[in-house]
Coordinates of C-alpha atoms and ligand atoms in Angstrom, one line a residue:
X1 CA 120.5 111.1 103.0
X2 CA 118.3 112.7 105.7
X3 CA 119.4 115.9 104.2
X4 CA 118.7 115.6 101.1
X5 CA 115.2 114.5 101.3
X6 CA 112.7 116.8 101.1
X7 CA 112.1 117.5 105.0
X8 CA 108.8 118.9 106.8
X9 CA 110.9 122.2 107.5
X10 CA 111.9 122.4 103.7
X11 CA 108.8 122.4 102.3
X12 CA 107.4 124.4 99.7
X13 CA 105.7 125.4 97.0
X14 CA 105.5 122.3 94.5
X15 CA 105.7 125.0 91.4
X16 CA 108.5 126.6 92.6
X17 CA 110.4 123.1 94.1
X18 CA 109.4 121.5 90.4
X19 CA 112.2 124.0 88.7
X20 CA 115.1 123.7 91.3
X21 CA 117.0 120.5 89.9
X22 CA 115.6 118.1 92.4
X23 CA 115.6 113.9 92.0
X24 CA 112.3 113.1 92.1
X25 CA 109.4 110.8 90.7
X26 CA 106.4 111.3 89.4
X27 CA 102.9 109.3 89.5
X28 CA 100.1 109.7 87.4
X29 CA 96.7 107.6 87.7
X30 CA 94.6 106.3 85.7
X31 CA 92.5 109.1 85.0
X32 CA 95.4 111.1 84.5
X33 CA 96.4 108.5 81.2
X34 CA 92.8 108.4 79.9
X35 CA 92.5 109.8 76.7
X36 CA 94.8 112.3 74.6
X37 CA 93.7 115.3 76.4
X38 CA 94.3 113.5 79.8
X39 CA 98.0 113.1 78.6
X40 CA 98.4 116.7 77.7
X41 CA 97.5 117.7 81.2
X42 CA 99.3 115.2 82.8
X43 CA 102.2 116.6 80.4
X44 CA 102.4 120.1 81.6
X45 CA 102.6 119.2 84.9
X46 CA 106.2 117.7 84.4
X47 CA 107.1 120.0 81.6
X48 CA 108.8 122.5 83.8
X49 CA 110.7 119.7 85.8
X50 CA 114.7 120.6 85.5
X51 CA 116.1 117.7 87.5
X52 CA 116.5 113.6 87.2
X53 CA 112.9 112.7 86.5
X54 CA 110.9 109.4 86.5
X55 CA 107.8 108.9 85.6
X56 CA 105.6 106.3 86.6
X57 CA 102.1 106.0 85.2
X58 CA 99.0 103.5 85.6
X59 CA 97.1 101.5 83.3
X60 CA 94.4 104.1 81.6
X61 CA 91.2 104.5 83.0
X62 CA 89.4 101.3 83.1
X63 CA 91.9 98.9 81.5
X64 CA 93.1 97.4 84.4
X65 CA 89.7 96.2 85.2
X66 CA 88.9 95.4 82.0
X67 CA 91.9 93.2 82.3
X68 CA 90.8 91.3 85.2
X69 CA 87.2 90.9 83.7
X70 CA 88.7 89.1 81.1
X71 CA 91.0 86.8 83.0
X72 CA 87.6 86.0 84.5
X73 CA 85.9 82.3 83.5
X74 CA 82.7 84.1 84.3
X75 CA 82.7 86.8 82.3
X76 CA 80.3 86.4 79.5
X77 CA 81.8 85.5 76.1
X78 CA 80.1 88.3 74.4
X79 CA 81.2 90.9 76.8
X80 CA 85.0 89.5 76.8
X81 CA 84.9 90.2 72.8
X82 CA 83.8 94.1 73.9
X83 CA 86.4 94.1 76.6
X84 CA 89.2 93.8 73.9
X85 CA 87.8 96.4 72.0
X86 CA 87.5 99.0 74.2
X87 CA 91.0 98.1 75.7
X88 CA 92.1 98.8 71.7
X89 CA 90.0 101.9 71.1
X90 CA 91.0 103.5 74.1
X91 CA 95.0 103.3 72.5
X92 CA 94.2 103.3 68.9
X93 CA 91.8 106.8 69.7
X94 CA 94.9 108.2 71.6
X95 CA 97.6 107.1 68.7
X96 CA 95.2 109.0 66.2
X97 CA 95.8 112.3 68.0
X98 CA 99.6 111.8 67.9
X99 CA 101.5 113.6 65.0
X100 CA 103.9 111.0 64.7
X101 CA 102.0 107.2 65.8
X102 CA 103.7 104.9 63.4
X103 CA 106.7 105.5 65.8
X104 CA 104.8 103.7 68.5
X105 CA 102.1 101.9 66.7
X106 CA 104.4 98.4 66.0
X107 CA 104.9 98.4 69.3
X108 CA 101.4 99.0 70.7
X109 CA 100.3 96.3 67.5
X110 CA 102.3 94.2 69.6
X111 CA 101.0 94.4 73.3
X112 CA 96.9 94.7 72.0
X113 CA 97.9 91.2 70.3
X114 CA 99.5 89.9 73.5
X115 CA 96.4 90.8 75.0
X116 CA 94.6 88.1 72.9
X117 CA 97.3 85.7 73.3
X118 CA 97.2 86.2 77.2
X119 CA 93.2 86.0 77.0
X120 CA 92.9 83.0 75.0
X121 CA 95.8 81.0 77.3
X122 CA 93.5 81.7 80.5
X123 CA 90.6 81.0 79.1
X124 CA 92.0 76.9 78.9
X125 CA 94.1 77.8 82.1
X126 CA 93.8 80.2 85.0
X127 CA 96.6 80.6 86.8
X128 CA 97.8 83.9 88.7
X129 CA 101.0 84.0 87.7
X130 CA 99.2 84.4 83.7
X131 CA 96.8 87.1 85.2
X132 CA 99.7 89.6 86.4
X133 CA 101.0 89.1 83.1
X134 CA 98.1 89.9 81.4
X135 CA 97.1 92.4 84.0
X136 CA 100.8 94.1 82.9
X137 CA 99.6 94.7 79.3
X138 CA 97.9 97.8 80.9
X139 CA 100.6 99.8 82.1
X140 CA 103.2 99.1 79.4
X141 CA 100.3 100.0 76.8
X142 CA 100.1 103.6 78.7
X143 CA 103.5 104.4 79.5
X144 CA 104.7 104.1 76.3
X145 CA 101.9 105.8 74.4
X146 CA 102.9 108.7 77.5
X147 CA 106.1 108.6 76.4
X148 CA 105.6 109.5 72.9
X149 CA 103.6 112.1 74.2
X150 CA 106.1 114.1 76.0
X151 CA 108.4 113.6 73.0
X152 CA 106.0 115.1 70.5
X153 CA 106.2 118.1 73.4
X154 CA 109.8 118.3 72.6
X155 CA 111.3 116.3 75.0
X156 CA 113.8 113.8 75.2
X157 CA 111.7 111.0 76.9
X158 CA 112.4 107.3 77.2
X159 CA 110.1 104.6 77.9
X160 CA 111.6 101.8 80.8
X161 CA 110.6 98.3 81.4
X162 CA 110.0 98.4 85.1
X163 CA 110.3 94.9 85.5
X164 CA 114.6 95.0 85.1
X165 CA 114.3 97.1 88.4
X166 CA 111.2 96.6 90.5
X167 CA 111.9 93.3 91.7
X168 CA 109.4 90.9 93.9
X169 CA 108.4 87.9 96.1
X170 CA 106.4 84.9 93.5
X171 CA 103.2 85.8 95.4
X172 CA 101.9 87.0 92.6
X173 CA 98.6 89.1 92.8
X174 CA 100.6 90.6 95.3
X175 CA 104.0 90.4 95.1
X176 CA 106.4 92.1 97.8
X177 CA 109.2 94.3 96.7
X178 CA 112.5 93.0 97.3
X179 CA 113.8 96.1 98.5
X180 CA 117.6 95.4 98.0
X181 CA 117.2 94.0 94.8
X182 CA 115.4 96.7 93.9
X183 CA 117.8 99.7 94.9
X184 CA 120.6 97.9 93.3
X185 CA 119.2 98.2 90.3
X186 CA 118.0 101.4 90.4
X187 CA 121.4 102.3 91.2
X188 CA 123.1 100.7 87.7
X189 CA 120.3 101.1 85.7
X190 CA 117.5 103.5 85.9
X191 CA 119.3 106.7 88.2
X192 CA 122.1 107.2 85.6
X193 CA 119.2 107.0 82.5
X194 CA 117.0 109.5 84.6
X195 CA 120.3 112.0 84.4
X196 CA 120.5 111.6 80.8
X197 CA 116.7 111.3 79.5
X198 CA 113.0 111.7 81.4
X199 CA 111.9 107.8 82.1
X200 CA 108.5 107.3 81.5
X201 CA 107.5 103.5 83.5
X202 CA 105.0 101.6 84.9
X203 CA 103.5 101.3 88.4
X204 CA 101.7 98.0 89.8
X205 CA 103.5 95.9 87.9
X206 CA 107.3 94.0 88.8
X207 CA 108.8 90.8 88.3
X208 CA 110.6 87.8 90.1
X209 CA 114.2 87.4 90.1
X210 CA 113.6 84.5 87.4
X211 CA 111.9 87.1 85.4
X212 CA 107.9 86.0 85.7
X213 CA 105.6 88.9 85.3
X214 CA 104.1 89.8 88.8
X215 CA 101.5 92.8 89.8
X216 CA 102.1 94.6 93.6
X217 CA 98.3 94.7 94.4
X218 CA 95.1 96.5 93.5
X219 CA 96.4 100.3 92.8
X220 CA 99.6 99.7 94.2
X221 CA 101.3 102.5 91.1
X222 CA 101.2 104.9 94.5
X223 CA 103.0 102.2 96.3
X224 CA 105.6 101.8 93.2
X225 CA 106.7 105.5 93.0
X226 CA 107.8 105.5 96.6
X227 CA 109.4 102.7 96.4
X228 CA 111.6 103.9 93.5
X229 CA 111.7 107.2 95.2
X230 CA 113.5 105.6 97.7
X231 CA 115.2 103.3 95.8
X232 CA 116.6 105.8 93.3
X233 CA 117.3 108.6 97.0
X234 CA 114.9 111.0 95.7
X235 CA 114.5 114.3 97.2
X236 CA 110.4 113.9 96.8
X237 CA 108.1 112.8 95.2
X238 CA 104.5 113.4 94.0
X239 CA 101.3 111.3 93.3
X240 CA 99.3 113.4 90.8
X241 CA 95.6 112.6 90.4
X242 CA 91.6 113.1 89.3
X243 CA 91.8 116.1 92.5
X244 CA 94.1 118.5 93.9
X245 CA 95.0 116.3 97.0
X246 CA 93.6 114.8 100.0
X247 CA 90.4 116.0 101.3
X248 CA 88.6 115.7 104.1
X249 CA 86.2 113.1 102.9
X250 CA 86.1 111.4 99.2
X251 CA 84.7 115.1 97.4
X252 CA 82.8 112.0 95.5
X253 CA 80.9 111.9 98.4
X254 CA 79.5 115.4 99.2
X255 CA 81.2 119.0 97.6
X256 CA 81.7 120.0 100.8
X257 CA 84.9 117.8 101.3
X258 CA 87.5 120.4 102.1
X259 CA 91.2 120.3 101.1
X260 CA 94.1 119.2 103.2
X261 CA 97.1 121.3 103.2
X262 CA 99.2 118.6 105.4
X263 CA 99.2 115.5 107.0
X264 CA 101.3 113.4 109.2
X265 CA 102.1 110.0 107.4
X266 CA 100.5 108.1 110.5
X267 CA 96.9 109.6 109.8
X268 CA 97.5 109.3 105.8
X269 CA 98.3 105.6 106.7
X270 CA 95.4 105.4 109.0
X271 CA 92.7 107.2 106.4
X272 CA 94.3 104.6 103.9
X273 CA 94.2 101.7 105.4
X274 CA 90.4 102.3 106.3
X275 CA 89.9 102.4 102.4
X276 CA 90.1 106.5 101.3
X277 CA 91.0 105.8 97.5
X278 CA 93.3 108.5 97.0
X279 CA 96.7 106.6 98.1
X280 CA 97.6 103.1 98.3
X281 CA 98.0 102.3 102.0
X282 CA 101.7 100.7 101.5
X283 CA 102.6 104.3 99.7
X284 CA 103.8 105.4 103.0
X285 CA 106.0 102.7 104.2
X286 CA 108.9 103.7 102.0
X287 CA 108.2 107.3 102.5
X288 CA 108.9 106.4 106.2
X289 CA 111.6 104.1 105.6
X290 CA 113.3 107.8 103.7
X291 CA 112.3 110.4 105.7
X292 CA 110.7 111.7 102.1
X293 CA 107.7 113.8 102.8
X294 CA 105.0 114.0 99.3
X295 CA 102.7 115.6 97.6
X296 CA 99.5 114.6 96.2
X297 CA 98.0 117.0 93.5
X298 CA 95.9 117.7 90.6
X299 CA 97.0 116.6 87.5
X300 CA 94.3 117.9 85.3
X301 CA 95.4 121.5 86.2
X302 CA 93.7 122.6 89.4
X303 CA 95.9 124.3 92.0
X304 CA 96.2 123.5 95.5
X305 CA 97.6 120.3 96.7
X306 CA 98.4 118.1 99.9
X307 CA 101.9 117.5 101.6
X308 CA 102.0 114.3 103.8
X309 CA 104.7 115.3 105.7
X310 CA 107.6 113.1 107.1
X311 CA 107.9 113.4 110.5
X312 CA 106.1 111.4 113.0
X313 CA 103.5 113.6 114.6
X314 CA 104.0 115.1 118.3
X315 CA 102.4 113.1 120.6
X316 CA 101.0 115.9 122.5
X317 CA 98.8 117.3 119.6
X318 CA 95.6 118.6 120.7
X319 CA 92.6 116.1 119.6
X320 CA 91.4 116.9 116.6
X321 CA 89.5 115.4 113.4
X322 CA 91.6 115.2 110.2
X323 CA 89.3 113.3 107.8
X324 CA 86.8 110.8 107.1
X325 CA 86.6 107.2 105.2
X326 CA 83.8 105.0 103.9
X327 CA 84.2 101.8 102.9
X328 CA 81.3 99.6 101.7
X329 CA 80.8 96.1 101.4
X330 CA 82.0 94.7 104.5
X331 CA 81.1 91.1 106.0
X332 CA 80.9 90.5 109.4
X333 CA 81.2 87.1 110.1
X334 CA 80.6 85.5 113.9
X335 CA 81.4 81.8 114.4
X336 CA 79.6 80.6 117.4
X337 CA 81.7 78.8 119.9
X338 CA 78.8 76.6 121.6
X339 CA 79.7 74.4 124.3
X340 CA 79.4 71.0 122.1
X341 CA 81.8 73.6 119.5
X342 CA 84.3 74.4 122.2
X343 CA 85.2 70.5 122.4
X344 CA 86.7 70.5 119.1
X345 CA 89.2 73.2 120.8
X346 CA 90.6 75.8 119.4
X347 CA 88.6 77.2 117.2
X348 CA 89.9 80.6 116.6
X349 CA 93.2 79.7 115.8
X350 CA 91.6 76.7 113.4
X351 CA 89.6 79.5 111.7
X352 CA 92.6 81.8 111.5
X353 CA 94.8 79.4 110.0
X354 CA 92.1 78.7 107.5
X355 CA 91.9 82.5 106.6
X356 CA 95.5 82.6 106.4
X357 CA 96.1 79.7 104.1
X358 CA 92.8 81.0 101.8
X359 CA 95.0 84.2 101.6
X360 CA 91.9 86.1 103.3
X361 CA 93.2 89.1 105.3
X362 CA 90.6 89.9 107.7
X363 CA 89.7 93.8 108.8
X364 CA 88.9 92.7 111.6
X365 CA 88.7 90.0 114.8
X366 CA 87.5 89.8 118.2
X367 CA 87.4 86.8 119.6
X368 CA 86.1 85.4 123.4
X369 CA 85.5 82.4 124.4
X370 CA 81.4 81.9 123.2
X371 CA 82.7 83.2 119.8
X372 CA 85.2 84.8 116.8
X373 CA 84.1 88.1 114.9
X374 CA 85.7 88.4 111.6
X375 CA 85.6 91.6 109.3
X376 CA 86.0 90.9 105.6
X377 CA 86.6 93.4 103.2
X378 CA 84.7 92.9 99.8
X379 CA 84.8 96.2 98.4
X380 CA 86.9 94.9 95.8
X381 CA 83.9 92.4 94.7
X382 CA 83.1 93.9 91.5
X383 CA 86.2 94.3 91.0
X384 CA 87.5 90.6 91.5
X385 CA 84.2 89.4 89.9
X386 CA 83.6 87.0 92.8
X387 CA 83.1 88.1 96.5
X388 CA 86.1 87.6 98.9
X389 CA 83.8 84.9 100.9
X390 CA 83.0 82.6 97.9
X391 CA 80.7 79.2 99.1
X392 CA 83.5 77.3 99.5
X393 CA 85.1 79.5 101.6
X394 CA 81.9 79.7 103.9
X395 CA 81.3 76.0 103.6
X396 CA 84.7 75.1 104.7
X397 CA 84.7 77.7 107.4
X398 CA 80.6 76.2 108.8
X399 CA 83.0 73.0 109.4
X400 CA 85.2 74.7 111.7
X401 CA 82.2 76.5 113.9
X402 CA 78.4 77.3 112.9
X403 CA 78.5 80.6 111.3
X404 CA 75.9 83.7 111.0
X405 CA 76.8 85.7 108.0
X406 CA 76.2 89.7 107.8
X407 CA 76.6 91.2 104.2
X408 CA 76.2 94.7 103.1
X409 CA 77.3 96.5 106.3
X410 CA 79.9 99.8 105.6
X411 CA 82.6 101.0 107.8
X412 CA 83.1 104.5 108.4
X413 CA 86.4 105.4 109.9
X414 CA 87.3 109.0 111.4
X415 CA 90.8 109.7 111.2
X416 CA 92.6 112.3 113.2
X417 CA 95.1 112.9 116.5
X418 CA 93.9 111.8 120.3
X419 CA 90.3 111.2 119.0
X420 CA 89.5 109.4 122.8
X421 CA 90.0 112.9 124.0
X422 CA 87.8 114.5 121.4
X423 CA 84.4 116.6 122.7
X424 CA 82.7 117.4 119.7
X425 CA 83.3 113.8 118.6
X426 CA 82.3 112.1 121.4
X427 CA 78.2 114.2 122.0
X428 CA 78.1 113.2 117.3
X429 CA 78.5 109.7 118.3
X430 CA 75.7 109.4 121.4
X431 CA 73.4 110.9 119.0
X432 CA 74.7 108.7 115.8
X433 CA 73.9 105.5 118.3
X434 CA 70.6 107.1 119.2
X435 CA 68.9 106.8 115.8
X436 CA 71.8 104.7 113.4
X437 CA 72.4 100.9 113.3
X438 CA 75.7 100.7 114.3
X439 CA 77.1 97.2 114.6
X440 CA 80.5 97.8 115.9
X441 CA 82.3 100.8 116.9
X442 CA 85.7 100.8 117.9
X443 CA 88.9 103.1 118.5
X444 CA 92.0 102.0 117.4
X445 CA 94.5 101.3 119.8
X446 CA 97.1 104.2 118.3
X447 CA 94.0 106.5 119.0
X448 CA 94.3 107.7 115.3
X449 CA 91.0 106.0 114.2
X450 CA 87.8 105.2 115.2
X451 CA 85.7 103.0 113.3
X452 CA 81.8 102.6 112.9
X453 CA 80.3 100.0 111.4
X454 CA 77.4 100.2 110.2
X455 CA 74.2 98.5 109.4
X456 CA 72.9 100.7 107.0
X457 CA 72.3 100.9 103.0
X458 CA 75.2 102.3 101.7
X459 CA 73.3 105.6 100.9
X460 CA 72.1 106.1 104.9
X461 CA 76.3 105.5 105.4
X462 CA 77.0 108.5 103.0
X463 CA 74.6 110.6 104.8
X464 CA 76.3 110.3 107.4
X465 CA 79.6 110.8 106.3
X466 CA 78.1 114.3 105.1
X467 CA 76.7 114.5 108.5
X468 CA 79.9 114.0 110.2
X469 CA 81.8 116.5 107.5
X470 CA 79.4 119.2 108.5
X471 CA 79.3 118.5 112.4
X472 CA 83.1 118.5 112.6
X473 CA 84.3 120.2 110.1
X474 CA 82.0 123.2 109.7
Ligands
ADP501 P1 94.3 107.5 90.5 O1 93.8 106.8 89.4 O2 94.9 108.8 90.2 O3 95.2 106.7 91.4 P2 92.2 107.1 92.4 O4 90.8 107.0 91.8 O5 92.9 105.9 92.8 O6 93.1 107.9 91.4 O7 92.2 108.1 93.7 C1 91.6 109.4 93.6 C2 90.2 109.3 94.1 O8 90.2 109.0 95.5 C3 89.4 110.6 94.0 O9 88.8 110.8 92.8 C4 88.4 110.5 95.2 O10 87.1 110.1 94.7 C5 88.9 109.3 96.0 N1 89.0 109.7 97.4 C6 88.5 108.9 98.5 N2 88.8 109.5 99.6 C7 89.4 110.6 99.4 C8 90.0 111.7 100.2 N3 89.9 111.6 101.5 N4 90.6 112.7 99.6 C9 90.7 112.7 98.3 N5 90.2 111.8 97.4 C10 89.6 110.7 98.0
MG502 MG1 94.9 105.2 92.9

């Protein structure tokens, strides 16, 4: 299989690679399934693809959230009613562009109405295992109106429940993939169909063996074309999005965010993991598991384009910067182990275990013997509609050890090779210290990252994110 893969040394052009007969999958985003013109971009992209394709697609813009709003008790009854109409406008606007909808429109009928169904079941019961299945509505809705696209383009495309292949763990909200289960039936099922027809299917979404919908996390499609690209031994595969590949910093951020041409699948998984949008961090751990290298790109017809390559990078690389992350809404919690605390006795490991059973993965801990620093990540607030740290949570947690709670702080993470060794770097962050609140500020033990966290309005953090894209990049 290592041969076959698309290897560091064998990489190319993606227009040229696109034509020569290649296995491969294909992700498209949600911005990339917005609207009817979205589609047609996202369309010519694969248009020119000669070998076994799959296609795996998001919910379109805004409809996975919408989703979760309305699985929400506290969203506002008023604004739930709105929430189903824009998740119906968005298809029924896209349907009205298509020269043949009534071939699709039963079908899409269908899934707007399970929406309701789905709505109205959590609004007397909320459990997570009815979320994912309403939260699935999104990307069965888009795939299959992306499917009749590409067959009103002339070809012969054919839309694929995910959920017979991409099997998962009952955690549901964020299910693991059950690998071998998974390439199995990728094997029977979806690799002989991707010889005969283009598969058009869903990312985020999966199900357990017993057949309950479940959903892989928060933008996990990333993480669901590698894993079929592995599962089905592709040769690569390709995450196309909103920009032509990984930059520098989020070009949301400042314009002078500058293209990457490659990077080593350590510092993607490092710039990931320290929240830079573009990939979901898992992405990478099937594309290691395969040896695949990939290639993020522009959808939406912009050139350029970013390989994250396969091998494991040399250990002697020269320091250097390779990009920059900002993530807001962090919480930095520090329980204070007094001396009347300390007689309860372990209190870290009580406060752990309490994280751990509350499902709360922290970013973050140090812990000493006068106290326990723990990182929360709530960037996903609005998202969620409640923080990660709700009152109960912190109540609960004041039982264990008297707590002081810091909201609002962002973390900045610089992402590159050796950065202990790093000059430039080092003379940026005396005079960062001199004149930024900077609460912690930390290298990572791989030497890959170095985070900063800072007290600072998220606008002062973006400043100096532009700072630090100018200073070590210009
Ligand atoms: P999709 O819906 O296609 O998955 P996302 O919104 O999840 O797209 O990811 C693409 C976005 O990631 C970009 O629009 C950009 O704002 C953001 N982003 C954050 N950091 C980076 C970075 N270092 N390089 C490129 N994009 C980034
Ligand atoms: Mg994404």
């Amino acid at each position: 299989m290592q041969n076959r893969t698309m290897q560091d040394r064998t990489i190319q052009n993606i227009e040229d690679l696109l034509t020569q007969n290649k296995r491969s999958v294909h992700k498209f985003g949600g911005t990339s399934m917005a609207n009817f013109e979205a589609m047609q971009r996202s369309a010519q992209v694969v248009l020119p693809i000669t070998g076994p394709l799959v296609i795996v697609v998001s919910a379109a813009a805004t409809v996975t959230r919408a989703l979760m709003h309305l699985s929400h008790h506290n969203t506002p009854l008023q604004e739930q009613a709105q929430l189903i109409q824009d998740i119906s406008r968005i298809h029924q606007d896209i349907l009205a562009k298509l020269v043949h909808p009534e071939v699709i429109q039963p079908a899409v009928d269908a899934l707007l109405r399970e929406v309701k169904q789905r709505h109205a079941a959590l609004q007397i019961e909320r459990t997570l295992a009815e979320v994912d299945a309403l939260l699935s509505i999104g990307e069965r809705l888009s795939s299959l109106v992306f499917s009749q696209v590409l067959v009103e383009l002339g070809r012969d495309a054919v839309w694929f429940d995910v959920r017979d292949v991409m099997k998962t763990s009952n955690h549901h909200g964020e299910a693991e993939p059950l690998l071998s289960e998974i390439k199995a039936r990728a094997e029977t099922s979806l690799s002989p169909l991707s010889e005969q027809k283009i598969v058009v299917t869903q990312g985020y979404i999966g199900a357990t063996l017993e057949g309950a919908t479940t959903t892989l996390g928060k933008e996990s499609s990333d993480y669901s074309a590698a894993l079929l690209a592995e599962a089905l031994r592709a040769d690569y595969f390709a995450i196309w999005t909103d920009i032509p590949g990984v930059f520098t910093t989020d070009p949301k951020i400042t314009a002078a965010a500058r293209p990457i041409q490659t990077i080593s699948m350590q510092n993607a998984l490092a710039l990931t993991e320290a929240g830079a949008k573009v990939l979901h961090p898992r992405t990478m751990l099937p594309a290691l598991r395969a040896g695949l290298a990939f290639f993020v790109g522009s959808s939406q017809g912009a050139g350029g384009g970013t390989w994250v390559l396969s091998q494991r990078e040399d250990k002697e690389k020269k320091a250097e910067v390779v990009a920059i992350s900002l993530r807001q809404e962090q919480i930095l919690l520090s329980f204070d182990h007094s001396p009347a605390n300390l007689i309860k006795g372990r209190v870290s490991a009580h406060i752990m275990a309490y994280l751990d059973e509350a499902e709360i993965k922290p970013a973050f801990v140090y812990a000493d013997h006068l106290s326990t620093e723990i990182l929360l990540d709530d960037s996903l607030r609005e998202f969620r509609r409640e923080s990660i740290l709700t009152a109960e949570h912190s109540q609960n947690l004041q039982v264990l050890a008297p707590i002081s709670t810091e909201m609002n702080l962002q973390l900045i993470a610089i992402i590159g090779n050796r950065l202990d060794q790093h000059e430039g770097l080092r003379k940026i962050l005396a005079a960062f210290i001199k004149h930024y609140k900077i609460r912690v500020l930390s290298f990572g033990m791989s030497s890959h990252t170095l985070f900063m966290l800072v007290h600072e309005t998220l606008a002062v953090a973006k400043e100096l994110v532009v700072q630090l894209q100018q200073e070590l990049f210009e």
